[in-house]
Coordinates of C-alpha atoms in Angstrom, one line a residue:
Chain A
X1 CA 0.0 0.0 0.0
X2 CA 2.7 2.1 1.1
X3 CA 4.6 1.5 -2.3
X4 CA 1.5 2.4 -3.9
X5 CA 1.0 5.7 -3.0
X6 CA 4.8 6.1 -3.3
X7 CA 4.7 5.6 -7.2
X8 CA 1.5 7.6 -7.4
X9 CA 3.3 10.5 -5.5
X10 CA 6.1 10.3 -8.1
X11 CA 3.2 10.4 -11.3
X12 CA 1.6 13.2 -9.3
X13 CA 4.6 15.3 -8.3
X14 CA 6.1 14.9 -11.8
X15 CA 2.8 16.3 -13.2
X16 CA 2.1 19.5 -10.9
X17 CA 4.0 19.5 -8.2
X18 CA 7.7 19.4 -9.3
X19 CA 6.4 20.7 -13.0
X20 CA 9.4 20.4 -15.3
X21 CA 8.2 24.0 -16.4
X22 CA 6.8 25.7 -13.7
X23 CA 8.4 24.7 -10.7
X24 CA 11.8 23.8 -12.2
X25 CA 12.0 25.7 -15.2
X26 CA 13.3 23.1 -17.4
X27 CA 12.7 23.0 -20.9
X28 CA 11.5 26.8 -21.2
X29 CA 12.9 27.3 -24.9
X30 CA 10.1 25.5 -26.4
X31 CA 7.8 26.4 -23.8
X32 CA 7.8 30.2 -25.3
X33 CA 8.8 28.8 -29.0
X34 CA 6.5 26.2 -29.5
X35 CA 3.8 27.5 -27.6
X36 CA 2.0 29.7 -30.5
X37 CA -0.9 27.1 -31.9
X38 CA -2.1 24.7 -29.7
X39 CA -2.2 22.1 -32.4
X40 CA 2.1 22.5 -32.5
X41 CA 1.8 22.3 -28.4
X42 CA 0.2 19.1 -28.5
X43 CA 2.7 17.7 -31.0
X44 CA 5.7 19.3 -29.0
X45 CA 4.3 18.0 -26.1
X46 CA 4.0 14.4 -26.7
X47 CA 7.2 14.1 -28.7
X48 CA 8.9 15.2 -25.4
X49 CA 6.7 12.9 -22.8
X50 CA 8.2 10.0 -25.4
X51 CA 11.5 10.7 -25.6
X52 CA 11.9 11.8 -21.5
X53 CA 10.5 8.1 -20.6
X54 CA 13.2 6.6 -23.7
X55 CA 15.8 8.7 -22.9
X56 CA 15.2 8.3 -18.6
X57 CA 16.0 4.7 -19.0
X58 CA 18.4 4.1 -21.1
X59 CA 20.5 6.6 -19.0
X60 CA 19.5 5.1 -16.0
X61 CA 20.5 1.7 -17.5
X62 CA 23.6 3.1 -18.6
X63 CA 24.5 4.9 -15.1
X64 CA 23.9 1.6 -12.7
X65 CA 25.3 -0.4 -15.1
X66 CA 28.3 0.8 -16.4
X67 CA 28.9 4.1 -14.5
X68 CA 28.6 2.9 -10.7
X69 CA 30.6 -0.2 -11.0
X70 CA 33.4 1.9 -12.6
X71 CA 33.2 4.6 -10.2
X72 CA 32.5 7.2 -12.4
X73 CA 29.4 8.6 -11.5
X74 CA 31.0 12.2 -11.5
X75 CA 30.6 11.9 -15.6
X76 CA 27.2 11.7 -15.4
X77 CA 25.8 14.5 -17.3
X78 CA 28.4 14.8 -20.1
X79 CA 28.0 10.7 -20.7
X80 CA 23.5 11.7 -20.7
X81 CA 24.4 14.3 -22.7
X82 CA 25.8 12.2 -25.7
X83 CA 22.9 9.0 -24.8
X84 CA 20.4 11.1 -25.2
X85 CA 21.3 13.0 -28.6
X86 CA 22.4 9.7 -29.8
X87 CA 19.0 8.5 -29.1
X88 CA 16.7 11.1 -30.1
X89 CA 18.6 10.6 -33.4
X90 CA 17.8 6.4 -33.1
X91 CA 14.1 7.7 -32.4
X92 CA 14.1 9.4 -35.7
X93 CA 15.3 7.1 -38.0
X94 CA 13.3 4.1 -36.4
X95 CA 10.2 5.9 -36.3
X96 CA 10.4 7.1 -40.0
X97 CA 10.8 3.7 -41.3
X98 CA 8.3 1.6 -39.3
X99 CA 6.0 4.3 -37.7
X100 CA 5.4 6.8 -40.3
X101 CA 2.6 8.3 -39.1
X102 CA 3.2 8.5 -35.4
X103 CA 7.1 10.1 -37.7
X104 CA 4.3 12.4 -39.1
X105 CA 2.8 13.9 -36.5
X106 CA 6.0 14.2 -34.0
X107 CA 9.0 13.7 -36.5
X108 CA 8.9 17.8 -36.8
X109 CA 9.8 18.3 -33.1
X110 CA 12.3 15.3 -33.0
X111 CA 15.6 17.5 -33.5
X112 CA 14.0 20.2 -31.4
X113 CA 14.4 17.8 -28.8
X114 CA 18.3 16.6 -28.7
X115 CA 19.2 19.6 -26.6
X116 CA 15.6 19.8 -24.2
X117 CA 17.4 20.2 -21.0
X118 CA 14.0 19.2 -19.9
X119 CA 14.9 15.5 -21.0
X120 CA 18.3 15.8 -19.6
X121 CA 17.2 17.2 -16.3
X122 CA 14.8 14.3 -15.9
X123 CA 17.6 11.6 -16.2
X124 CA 19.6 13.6 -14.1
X125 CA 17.1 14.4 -11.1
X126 CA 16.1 10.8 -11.1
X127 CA 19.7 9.6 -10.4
X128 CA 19.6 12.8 -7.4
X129 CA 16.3 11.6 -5.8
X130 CA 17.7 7.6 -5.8
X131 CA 14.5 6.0 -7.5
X132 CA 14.2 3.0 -8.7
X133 CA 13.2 1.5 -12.2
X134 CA 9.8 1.9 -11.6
X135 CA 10.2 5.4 -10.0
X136 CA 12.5 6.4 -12.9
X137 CA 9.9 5.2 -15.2
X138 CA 6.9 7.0 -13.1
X139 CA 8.9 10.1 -12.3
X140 CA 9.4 10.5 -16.4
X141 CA 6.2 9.3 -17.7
X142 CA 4.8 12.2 -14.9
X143 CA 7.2 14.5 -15.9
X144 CA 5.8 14.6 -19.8
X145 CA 2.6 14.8 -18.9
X146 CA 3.4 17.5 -16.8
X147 CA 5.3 19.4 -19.7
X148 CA 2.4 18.4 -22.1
X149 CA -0.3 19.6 -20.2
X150 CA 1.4 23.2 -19.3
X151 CA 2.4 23.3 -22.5
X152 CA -1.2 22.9 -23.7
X153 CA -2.5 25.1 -21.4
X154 CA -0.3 28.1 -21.8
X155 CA -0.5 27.9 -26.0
X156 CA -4.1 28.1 -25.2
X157 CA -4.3 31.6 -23.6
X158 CA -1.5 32.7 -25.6
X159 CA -4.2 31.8 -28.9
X160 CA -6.9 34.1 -26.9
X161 CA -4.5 36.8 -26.4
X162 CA -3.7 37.5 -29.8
X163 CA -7.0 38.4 -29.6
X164 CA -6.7 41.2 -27.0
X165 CA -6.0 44.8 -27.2
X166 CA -2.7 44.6 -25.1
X167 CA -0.4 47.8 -24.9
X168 CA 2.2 48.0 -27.6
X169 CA 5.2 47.6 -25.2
X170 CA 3.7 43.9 -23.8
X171 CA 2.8 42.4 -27.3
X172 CA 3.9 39.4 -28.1
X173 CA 7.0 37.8 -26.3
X174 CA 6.5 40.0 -22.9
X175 CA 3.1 39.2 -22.2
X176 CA 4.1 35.5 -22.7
X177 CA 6.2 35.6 -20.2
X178 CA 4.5 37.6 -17.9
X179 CA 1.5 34.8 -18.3
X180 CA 3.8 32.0 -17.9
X181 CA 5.1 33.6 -14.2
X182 CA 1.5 33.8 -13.0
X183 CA 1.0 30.0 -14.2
X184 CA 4.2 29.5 -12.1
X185 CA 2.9 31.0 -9.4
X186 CA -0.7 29.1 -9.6
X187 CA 1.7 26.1 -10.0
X188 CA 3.9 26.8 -6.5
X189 CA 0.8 26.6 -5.2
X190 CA 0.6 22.8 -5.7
X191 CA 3.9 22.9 -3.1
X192 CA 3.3 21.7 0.1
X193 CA 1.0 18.7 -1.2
X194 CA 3.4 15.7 -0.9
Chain B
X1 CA 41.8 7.7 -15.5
X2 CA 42.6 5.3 -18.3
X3 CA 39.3 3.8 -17.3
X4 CA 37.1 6.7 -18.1
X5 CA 38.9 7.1 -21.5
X6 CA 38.4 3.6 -22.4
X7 CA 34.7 4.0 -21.4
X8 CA 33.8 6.6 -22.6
X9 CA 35.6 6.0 -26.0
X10 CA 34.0 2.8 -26.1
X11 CA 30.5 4.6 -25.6
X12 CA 31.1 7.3 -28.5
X13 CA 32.4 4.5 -31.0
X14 CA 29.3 2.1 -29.9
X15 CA 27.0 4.9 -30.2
X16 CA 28.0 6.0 -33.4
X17 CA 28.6 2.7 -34.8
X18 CA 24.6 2.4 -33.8
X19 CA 23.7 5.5 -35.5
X20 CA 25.9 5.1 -38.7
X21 CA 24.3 1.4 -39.0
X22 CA 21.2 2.5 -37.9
X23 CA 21.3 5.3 -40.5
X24 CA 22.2 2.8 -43.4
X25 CA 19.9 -0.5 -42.8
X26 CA 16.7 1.7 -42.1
X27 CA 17.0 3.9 -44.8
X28 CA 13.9 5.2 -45.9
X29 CA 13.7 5.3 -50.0
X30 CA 12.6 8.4 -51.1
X31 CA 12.1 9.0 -54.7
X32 CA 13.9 12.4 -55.9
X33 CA 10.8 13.2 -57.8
X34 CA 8.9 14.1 -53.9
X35 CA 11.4 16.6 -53.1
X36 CA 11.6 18.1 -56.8
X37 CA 7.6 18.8 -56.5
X38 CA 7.7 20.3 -52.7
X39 CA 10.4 22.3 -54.2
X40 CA 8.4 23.2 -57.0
X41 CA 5.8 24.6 -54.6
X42 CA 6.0 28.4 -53.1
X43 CA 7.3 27.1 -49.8
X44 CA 5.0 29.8 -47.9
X45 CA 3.2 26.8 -46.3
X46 CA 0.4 28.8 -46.3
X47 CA -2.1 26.2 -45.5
X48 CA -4.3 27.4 -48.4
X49 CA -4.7 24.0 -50.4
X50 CA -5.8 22.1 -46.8
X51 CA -2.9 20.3 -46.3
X52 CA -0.2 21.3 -43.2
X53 CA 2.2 23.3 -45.3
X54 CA 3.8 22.9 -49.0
X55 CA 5.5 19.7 -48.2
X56 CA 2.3 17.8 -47.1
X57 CA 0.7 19.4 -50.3
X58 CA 3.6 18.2 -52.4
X59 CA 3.5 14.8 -50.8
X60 CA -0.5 14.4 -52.0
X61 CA 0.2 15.7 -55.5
X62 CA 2.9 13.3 -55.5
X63 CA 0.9 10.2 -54.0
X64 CA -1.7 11.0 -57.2
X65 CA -4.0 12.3 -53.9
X66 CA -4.6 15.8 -55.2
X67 CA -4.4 17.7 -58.3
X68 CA -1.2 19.2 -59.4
X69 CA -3.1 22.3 -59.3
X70 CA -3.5 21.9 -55.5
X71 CA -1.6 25.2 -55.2
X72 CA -3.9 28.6 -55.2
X73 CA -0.9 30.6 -54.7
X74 CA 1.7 29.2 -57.4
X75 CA -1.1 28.7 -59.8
X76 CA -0.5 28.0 -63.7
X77 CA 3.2 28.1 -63.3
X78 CA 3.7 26.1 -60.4
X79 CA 1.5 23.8 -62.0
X80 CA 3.1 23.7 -64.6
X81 CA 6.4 23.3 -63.2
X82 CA 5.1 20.1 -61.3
X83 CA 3.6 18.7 -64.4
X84 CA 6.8 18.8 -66.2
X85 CA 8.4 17.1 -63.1
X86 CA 5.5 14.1 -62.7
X87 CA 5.0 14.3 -66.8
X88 CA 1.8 14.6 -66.1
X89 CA -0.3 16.7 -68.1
X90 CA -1.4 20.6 -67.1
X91 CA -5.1 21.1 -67.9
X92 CA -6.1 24.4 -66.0
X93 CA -6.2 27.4 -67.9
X94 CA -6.7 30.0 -65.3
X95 CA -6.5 34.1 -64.9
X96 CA -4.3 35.3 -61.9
X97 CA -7.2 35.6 -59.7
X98 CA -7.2 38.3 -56.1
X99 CA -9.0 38.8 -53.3
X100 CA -11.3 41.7 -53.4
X101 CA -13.8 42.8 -50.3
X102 CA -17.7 42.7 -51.4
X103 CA -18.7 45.9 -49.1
X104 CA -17.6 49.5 -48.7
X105 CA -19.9 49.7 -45.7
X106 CA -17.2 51.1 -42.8
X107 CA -18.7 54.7 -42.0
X108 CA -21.3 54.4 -44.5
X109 CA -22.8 51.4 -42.7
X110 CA -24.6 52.7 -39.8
X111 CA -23.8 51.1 -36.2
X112 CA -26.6 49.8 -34.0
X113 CA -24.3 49.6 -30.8
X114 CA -20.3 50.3 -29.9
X115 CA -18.2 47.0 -29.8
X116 CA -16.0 47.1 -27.3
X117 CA -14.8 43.4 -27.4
X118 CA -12.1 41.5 -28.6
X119 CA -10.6 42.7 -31.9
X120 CA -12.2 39.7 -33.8
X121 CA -14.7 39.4 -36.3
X122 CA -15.9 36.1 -35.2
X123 CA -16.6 37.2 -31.4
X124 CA -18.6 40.5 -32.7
X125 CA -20.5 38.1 -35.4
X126 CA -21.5 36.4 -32.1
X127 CA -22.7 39.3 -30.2
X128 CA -25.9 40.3 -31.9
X129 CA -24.7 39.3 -35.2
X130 CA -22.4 42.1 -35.4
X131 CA -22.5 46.3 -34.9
X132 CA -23.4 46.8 -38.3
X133 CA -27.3 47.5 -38.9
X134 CA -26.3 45.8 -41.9
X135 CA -26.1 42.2 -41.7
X136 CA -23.9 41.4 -44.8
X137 CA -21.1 43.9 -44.3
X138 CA -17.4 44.4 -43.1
X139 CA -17.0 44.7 -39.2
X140 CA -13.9 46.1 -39.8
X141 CA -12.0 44.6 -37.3
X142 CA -9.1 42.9 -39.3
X143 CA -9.5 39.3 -39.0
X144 CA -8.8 39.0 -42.6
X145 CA -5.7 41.0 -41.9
X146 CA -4.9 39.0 -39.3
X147 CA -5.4 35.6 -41.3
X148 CA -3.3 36.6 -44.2
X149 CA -0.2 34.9 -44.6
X150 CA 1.3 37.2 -47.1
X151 CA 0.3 40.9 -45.6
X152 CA -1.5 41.4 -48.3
X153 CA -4.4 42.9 -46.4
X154 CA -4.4 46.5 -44.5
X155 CA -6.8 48.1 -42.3
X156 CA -7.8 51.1 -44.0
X157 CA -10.7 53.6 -42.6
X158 CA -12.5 50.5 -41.0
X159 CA -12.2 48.3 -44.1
X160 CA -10.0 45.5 -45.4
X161 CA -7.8 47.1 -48.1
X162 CA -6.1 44.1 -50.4
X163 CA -3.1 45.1 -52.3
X164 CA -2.7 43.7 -55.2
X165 CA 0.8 43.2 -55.6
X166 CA 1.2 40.6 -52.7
X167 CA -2.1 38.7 -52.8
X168 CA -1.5 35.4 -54.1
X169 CA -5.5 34.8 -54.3
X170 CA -4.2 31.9 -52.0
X171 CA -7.9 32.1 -50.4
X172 CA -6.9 32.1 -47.0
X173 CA -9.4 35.1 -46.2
X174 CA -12.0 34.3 -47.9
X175 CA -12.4 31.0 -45.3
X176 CA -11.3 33.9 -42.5
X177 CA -14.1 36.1 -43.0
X178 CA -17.5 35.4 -41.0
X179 CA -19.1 37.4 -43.2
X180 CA -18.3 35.7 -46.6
X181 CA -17.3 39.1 -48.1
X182 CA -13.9 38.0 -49.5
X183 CA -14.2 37.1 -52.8
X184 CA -11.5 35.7 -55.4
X185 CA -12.2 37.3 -58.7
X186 CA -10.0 37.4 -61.8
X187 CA -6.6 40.1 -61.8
X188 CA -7.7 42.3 -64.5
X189 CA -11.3 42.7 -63.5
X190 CA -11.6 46.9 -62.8
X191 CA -15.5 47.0 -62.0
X192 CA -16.5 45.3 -58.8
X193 CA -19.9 45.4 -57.1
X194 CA -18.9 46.6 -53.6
X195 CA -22.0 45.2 -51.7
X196 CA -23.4 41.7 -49.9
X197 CA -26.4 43.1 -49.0
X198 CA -29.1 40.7 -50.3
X199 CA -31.8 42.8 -48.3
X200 CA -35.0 44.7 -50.5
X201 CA -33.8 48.0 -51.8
X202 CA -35.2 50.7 -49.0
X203 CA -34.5 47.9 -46.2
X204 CA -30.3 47.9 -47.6
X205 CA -30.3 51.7 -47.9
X206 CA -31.8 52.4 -44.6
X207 CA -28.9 50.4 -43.0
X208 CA -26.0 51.4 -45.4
X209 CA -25.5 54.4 -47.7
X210 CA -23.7 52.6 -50.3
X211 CA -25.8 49.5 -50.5
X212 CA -26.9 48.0 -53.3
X213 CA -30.8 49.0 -53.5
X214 CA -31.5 46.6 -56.9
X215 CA -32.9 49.4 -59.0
X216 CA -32.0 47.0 -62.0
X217 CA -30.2 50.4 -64.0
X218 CA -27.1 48.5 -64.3
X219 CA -28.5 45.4 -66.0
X220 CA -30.5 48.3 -67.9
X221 CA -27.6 49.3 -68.5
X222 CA -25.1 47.3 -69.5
X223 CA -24.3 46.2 -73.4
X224 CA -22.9 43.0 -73.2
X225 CA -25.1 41.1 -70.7
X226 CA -22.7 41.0 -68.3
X227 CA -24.8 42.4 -64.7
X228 CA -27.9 40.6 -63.4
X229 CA -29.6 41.6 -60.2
X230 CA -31.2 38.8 -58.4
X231 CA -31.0 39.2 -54.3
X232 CA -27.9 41.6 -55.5
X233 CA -26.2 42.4 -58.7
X234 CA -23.8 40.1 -59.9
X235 CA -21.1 40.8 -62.4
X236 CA -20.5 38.0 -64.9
X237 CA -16.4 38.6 -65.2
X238 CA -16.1 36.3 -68.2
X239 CA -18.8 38.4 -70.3
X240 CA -17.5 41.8 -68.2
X241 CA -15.6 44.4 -70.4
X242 CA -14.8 47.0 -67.7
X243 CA -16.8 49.5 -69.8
X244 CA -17.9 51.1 -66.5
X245 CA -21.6 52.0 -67.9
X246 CA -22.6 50.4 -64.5
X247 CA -20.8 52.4 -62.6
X248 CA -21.8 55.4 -63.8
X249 CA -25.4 54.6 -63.5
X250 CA -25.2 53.2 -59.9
X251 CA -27.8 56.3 -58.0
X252 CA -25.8 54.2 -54.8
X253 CA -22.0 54.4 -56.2
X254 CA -22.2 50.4 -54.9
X255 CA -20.5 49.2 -58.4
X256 CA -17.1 50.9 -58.1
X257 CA -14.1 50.5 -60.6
X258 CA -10.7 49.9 -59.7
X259 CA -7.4 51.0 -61.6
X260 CA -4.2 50.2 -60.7
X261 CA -5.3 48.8 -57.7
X262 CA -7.3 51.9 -56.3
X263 CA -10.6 53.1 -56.0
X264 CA -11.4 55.5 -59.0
X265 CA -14.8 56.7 -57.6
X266 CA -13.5 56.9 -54.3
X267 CA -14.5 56.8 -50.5
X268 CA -10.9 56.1 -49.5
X269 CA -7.4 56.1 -51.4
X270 CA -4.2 54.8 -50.5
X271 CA -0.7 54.3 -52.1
X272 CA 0.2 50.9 -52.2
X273 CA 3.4 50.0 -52.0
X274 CA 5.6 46.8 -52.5
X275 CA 7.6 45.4 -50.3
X276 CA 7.1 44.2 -47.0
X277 CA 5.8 47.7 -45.7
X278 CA 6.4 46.6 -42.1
X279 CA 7.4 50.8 -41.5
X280 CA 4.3 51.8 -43.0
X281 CA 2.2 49.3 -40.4
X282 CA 4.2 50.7 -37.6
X283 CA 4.5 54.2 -38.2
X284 CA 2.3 55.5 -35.5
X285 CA 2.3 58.9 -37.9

């Protein structure tokens, strides 16, 4: 029971809580670039839930595999750094010759993804907090969702205030990011929770 | 320390033994003809022919799934172009066509209430159908503008001004408009009828100075056949001679002509200018 709630914590505090976005500021370049149509968001947003749960894995694999028994945890993020371009790059070329239309729909986004710190940050906190295989799995899978629904959200109000008669100075980029600190700050207020 | 060099060298080689083998045993086949048609196409990925920019519009043409006239915006010579590439034959024919705007409502057209809401014309169609007493015209607040993917379209005195020289009759506004009063008509067409208003004659004027009030004089009119007034007067453009006789008898000055892109019977004039005119937009002066 106890491990129960544990892993539904971790899905939980991936999604709100510890939002890659909002909370940890991760991944903010396509947050503001990718944001626009909510049509792109979605697309943007599920290409990274898939590759954070691939990429989370593989460099956990890699780190209590290979890294740990060799003592060289220190090398950590330069060794993700490399498995997860490398991979995004596998993701591309597998998905365009036997998934074409899942390729389709998220094969734009794919190279936008190589340098996501959000993905990187993932596999990195997940070796910080100690979870296990599961948790890794959980924590990511949590995280995505997290990023894909923010993501979502925010490309939604950013279509209704194109609509809006905002002063000249705040058009554009600046109200952007003047919405996406009160999200933030709606978001903190998931904090004390778990 | 040797270690970490053997490991890590180990890592890159595997890794981009993966990828290089990865790279070669799932290579995807693409026939050189795809990418000679999406190049063929503008490249404005407009969105105009339905498909998510010019390279899912290139794929269909390829795939035999649309016409090779798909493209609004290249037209006959991209057509062309890709029917030399696929060897398929080129069947359409077709003038340069651009956008024009059925209404020169704007002050003419009286208001029945102040919009203060968002600056779309979908939200103010919503509220009350619109400020306009008339149902049919412009609200003039720029969604066509807004929708244009090749700033063709200006704001000018509370109506959509087109210029010429950048429309690519790509069509875009014409869906945009919740008051269907974008039309696509053929490049060298001068006289225009500048009103949707399919009201009775006194029931049009009372709401708009410049509506069409279907006194018939133009079809009286007109030589060559070419004007009928059913709900509104319609210009045929293939039988159409830009003669003018309409215009002149118009008691409503709702059949305007244009040359060189302007109003010659005015209610407003502008310059037009090519170019991308981004200082002329924000010029507050």
């Amino acid at each position: 029971m106890n491990d129960l709630s544990f892993y539904f914590g971790l899905i939980f505090s991936g999604l709100v809580i510890k939002n890659v976005l909002l909370a940890q500021f991760l991944g903010l370049c396509p947050f503001i670039g990718v944001s626009k149509k909510t049509s792109s968001a979605v697309g943007m947003g599920l290409a990274v839930t898939f590759v954070l749960v691939v990429a989370s894995m593989i460099s956990y694999a890699f780190y209590y595999l290979v890294q740990v028994p060799f003592n060289i945890e220190f090398l950590r993020t330069i060794s993700f750094v490399i498995i997860i371009a490398s991979i995004v790059q596998l993701i591309e070329v597998i998905t365009k010759k036997y998934m074409t239309t899942l390729y389709e729909s998220l094969g734009v986004y794919l190279p936008l993804i190589t340098t996501n710190c959000a993905v990187l940050g993932i596999a990195l906190l997940n070796i910080n907090y100690g979870y296990d295989f599961l948790g890794t799995l959980l924590y990511s899978l949590g995280s995505g969702l997290g990023f894909l629904l923010v993501i979502v959200l925010f490309s939604a109000i950013r279509e209704k205030l194109e609509l809006l008669d905002i002063p000249k100075a705040f058009q554009g980029l600046p109200i952007a990011l003047v919405t996406a600190a009160f999200m933030s700050l709606a978001f903190i207020g998931f904090g004390g929770i778990l | 320390m040797i270690e970490i060099l053997v490991i890590f060298l180990i890592l890159g080689v595997l890794l981009g033994l993966l990828l290089a083998i990865a790279s070669v045993k799932l290579h995807v086949k693409t026939d050189p003809k795809l990418f000679n048609v999406i190049n063929a196409l503008p490249g404005a990925n407009c969105g105009a022919c339905g498909y998510p920019g010019c390279a899912g519009c290139g794929r269909a043409i390829f795939e035999g799934k649309a016409p090779i006239n798909s493209c609004p915006v290249g037209g006959k010579a991209t057509a062309t172009a890709i029917s030399e590439i696929l060897g398929v034959e080129s069947d359409i024919d077709s003038l340069p066509k651009v956008a024009r705007v059925k209404c020169n409502g704007a002050a003419n057209a009286k208001a029945i209430y102040e919009y203060t809401g968002a600056k779309s014309c979908l939200l103010a169609k919503n509220s009350f159908s619109g400020m306009k007493a008339c149902d049919f015209g412009c609200f003039g607040l720029g969604t066509c503008a807004i929708s244009c993917p090749f700033d063709a379209i200006k704001m000018v005195n509370g109506l959509p001004k087109v210029n010429a020289k950048k429309c690519t009759a790509c069509g875009v506004c014409v869906k945009a408009c919740p008051q269907f009063i974008m039309e696509l008509i053929p490049q060298n067409q001068q006289v225009l009828v500048n009103c949707n208003n399919t009201d009775k004659g006194k029931n049009a004027l009372s709401t708009c100075s410049v509506a069409c009030i279907k006194c018939k004089k133009c079809e009286k009119a007109c030589n060559y056949d070419a004007i009928h007034v059913g709900k509104i007067a319609i210009i045929d453009y293939d039988k159409c001679t830009n003669c003018g006789a309409c215009v002149e008898v118009c008691p409503t000055h709702a059949i305007l002509r244009y040359e060189n892109n302007k109003f010659v019977s005015v209610v407003y004039e502008v310059e037009e200018q090519a170019g991308c005119s981004g200082c002329s937009t924000n010029c507050e002066r």
